[in-house]
Coordinates of C-alpha atoms in Angstrom, one line a residue:
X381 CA 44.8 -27.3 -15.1
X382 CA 47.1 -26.7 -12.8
X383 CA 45.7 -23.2 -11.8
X384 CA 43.1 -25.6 -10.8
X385 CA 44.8 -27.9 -9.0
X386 CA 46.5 -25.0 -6.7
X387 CA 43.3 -23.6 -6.1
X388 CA 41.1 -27.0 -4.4
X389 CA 44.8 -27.8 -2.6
X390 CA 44.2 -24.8 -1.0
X391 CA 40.9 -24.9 -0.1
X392 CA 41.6 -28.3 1.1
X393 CA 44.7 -26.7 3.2
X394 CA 42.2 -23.8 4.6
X395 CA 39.2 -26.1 5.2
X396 CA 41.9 -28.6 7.2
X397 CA 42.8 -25.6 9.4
X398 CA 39.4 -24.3 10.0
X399 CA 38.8 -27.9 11.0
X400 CA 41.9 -28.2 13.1
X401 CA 40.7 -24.5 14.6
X402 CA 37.0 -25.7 15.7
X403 CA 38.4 -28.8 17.1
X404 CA 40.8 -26.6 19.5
X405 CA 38.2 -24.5 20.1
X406 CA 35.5 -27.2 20.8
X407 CA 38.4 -28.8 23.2
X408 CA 39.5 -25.6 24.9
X409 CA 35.4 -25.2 25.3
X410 CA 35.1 -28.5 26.9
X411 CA 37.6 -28.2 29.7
X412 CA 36.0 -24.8 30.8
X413 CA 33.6 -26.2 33.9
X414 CA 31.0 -24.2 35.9
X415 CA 30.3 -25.0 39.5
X416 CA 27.3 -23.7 41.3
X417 CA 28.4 -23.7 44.8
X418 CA 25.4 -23.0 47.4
X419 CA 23.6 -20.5 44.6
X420 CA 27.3 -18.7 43.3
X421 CA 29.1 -19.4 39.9
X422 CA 32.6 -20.4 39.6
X423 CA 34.5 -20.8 36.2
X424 CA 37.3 -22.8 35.9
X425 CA 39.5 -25.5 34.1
X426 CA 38.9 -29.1 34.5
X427 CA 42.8 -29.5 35.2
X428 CA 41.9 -27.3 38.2
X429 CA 39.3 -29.5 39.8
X430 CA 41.1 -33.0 39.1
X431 CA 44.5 -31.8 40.8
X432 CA 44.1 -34.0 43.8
X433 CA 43.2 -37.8 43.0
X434 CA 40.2 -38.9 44.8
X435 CA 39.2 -35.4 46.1
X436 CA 35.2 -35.0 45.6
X437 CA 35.6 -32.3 42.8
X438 CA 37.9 -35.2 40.9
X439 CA 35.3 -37.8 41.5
X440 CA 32.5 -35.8 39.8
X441 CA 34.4 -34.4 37.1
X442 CA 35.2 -37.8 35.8
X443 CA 32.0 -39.1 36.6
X444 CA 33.2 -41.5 39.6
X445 CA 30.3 -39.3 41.8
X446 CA 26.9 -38.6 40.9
X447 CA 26.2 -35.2 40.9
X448 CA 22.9 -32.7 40.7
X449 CA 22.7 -30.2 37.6
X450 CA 20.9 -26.6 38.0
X451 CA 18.4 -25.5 35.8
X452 CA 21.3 -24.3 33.7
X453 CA 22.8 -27.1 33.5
X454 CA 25.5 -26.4 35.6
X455 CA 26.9 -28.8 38.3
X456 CA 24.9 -27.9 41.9
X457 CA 27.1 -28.6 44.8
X458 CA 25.2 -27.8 48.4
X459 CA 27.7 -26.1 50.2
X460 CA 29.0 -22.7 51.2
X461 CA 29.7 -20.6 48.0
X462 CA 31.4 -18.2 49.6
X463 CA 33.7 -19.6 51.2
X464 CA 34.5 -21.9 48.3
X465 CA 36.5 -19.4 46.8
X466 CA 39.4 -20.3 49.1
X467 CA 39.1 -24.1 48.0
X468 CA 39.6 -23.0 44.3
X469 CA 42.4 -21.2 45.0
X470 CA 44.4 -23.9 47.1
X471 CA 44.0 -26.1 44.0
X472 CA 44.9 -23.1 41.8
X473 CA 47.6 -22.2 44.1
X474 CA 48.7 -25.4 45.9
X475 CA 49.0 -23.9 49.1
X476 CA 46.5 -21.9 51.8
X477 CA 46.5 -18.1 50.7
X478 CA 43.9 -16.1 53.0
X479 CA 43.0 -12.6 53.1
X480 CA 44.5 -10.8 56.4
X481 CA 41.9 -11.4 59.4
X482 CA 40.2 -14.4 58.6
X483 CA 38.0 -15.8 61.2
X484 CA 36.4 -19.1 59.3
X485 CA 39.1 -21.5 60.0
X486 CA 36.8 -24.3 61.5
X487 CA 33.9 -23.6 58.2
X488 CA 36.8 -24.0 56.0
X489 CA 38.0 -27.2 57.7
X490 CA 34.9 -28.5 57.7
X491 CA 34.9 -27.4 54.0
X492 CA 38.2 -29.0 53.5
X493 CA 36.8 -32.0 54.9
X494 CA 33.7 -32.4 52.5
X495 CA 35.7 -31.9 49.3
X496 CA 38.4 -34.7 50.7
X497 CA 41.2 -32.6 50.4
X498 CA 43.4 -33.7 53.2
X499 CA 45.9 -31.4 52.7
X500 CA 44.3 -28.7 52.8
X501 CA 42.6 -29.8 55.7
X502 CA 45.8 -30.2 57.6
X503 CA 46.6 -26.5 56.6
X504 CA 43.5 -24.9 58.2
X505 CA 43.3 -27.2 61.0
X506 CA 47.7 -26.3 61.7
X507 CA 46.7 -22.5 60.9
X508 CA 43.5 -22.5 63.3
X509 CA 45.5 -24.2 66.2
X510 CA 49.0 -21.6 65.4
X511 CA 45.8 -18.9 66.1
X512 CA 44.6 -20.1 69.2
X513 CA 47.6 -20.3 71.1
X514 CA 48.5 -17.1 70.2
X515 CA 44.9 -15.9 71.7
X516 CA 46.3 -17.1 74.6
X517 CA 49.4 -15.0 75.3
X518 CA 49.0 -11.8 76.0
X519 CA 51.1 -9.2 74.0
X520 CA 51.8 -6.0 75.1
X521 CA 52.7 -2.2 74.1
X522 CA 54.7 -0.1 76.3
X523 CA 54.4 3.4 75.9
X524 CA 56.8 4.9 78.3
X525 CA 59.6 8.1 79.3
X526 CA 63.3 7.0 77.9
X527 CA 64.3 8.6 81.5
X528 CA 61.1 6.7 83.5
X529 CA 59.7 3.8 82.6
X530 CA 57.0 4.3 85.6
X531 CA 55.6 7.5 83.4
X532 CA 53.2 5.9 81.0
X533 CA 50.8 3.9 79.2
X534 CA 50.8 0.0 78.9
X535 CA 48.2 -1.4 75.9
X536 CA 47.8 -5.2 76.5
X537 CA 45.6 -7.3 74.0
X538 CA 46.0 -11.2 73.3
X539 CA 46.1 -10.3 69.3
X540 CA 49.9 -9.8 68.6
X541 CA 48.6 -8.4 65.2
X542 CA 46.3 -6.1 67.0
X543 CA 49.4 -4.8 69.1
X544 CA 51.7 -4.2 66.0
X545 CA 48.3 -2.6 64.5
X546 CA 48.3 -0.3 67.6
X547 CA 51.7 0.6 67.5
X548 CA 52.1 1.9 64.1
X549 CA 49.0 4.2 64.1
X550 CA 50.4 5.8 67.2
X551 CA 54.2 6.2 65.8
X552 CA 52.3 7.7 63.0
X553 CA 50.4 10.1 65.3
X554 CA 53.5 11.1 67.1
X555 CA 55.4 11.6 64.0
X556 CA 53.4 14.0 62.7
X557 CA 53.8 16.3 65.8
X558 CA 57.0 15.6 66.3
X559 CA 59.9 18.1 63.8
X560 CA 62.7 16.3 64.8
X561 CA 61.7 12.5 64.5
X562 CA 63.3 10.3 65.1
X563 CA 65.2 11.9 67.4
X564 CA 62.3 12.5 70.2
X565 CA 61.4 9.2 70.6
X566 CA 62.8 5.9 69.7
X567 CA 60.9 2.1 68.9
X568 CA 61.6 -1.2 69.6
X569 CA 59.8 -4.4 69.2
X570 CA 56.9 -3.5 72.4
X571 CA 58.0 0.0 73.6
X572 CA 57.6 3.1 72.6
X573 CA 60.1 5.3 74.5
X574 CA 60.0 9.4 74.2
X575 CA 62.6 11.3 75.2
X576 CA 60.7 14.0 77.3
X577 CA 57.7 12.9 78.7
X578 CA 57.0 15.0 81.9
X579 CA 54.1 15.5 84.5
X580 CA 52.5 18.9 84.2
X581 CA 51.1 20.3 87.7
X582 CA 47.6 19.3 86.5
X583 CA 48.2 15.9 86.4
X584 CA 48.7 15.5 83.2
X585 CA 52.0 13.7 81.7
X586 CA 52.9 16.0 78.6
X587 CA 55.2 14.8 75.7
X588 CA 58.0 18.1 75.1
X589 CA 60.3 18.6 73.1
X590 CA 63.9 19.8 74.8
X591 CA 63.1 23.8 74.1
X592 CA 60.0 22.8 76.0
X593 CA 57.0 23.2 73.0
X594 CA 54.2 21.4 73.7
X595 CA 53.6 18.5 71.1
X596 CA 50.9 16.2 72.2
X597 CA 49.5 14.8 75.6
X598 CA 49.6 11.2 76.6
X599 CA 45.5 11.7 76.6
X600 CA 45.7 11.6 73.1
X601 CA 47.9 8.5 72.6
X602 CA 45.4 6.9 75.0
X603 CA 42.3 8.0 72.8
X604 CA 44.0 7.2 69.4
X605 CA 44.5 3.5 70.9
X606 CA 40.9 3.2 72.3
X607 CA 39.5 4.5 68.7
X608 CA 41.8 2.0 66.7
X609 CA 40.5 -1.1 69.0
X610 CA 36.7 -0.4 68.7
X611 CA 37.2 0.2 64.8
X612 CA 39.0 -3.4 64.6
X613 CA 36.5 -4.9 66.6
X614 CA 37.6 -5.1 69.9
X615 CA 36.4 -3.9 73.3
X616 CA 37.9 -2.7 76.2
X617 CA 37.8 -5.4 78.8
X618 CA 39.1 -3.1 81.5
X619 CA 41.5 -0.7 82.9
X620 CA 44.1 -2.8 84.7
X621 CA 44.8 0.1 87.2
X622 CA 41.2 0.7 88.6
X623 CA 42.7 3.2 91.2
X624 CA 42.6 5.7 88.9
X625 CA 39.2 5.5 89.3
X626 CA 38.6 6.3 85.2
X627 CA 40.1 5.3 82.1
X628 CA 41.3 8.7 81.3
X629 CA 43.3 8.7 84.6
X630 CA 44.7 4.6 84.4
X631 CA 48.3 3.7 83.6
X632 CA 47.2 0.4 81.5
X633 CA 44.1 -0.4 78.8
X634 CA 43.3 -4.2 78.2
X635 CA 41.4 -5.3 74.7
X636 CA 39.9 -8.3 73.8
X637 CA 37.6 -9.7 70.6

């Protein structure tokens, strides 16, 4: 009898856990929601969509908005599915993460705006207007003899990024024809000063080293700047030394987007 007893207690005990096991399941089930944004699926918690009080995602979640099903059953939201990605992670994140480059500030305010997240909002809007004043200064790199500053080559471009960009590809070019880096040349924030940088008799400024070997021509600086600008998308507005009469020849390149 009591071989008995043990045994339906324990089916009892088993059948409560499966029981308590579905119902976790069922709930953890239940607070997964799919979003079809403008045709693209995005998976996520309904924790995640109800951060922000009264934000449109909130409001249909807990039924305060009406709101269009797919043929899935999924809810359909007519916006930009792409760029939604970046509205999922602010309320994942709590703050405005974007990859480097990105060019959509006013679609993602506009974005921001729909969904009623103010805050976000704010964030684009404040990171859009940081962006457009620094369009407006120009930033330069000053390629340039330690011994002369009138010997050399002057990059100007109003994307400070661009500039830094700029700078490190042609440190990198240096370096690698240069044995005794750093000591040929030295960096600072916008200048790039070598240490020998002398005018052959053709015309053309040559960067030495002291015992005179020939490590690289200022041509080649010039071209590895003019191939890094078109490859990030920006063109060559024009050569602020026209007297030169070609860009080979000038003293200064100027790139814009």
């Amino acid at each position: 009898m009591e071989r008995k007893t043990n045994r339906r207690e324990k089916e009892c005990e088993e059948k409560h856990s499966n029981s308590e096991g579905s119902e976790q399941d069922k709930d953890y089930k239940t607070s997964l929601i799919t979003l079809n944004v403008g045709g693209y699926l995005y998976i996520t918690q309904k924790q995640t969509l109800t951060k922000y009080p009264d934000s449109f995602l909130e409001g249909v979640i807990n039924g305060k908005i009406m709101c269009p099903f797919d043929a899935d059953g999924h809810y359909f939201i007519d916006r930009d599915g792409l760029l939604f990605r970046h509205i999922l992670n602010f309320l994942r994140n709590g703050e405005l993460l974007l990859p480097e480059g990105f060019r959509e500030n006013q679609l993602l305010a506009q974005e921001a705006d729909f969904f009623q997240l103010k805050v976000l909002s704010d964030a684009v809007k404040s990171r859009w207007e940081k962006e457009q004043l620094a369009s407006r200064e120009t930033t330069f790199l000053e390629i340039t003899d330690s011994h002369d500053r009138s010997q050399g080559l002057r990059i100007f471009c109003n994307a400070p990024d661009f500039i830094a960009k700029i700078k490190s590809r042609i440190v990198l070019v240096s370096k690698s024809r240069l044995d005794g880096f750093p000591e040929e040349f030295s960096v600072s924030s916008n200048i790039i000063q070598f240490k020998y940088f002398i005018k052959s008799e053709n015309g053309t400024r040559l960067v030495l080293k002291e015992d005179n070997t020939f490590v690289c021509t200022l041509e080649t600086l010039k071209f590895e700047a003019i191939m890094t600008a078109l490859k990030c998308g920006f063109r060559l507005l024009t050569s602020l030394d026209c007297s030169k009469g070609s860009i080979v020849h000038s003293d200064a390149l100027h790139f814009i987007k």
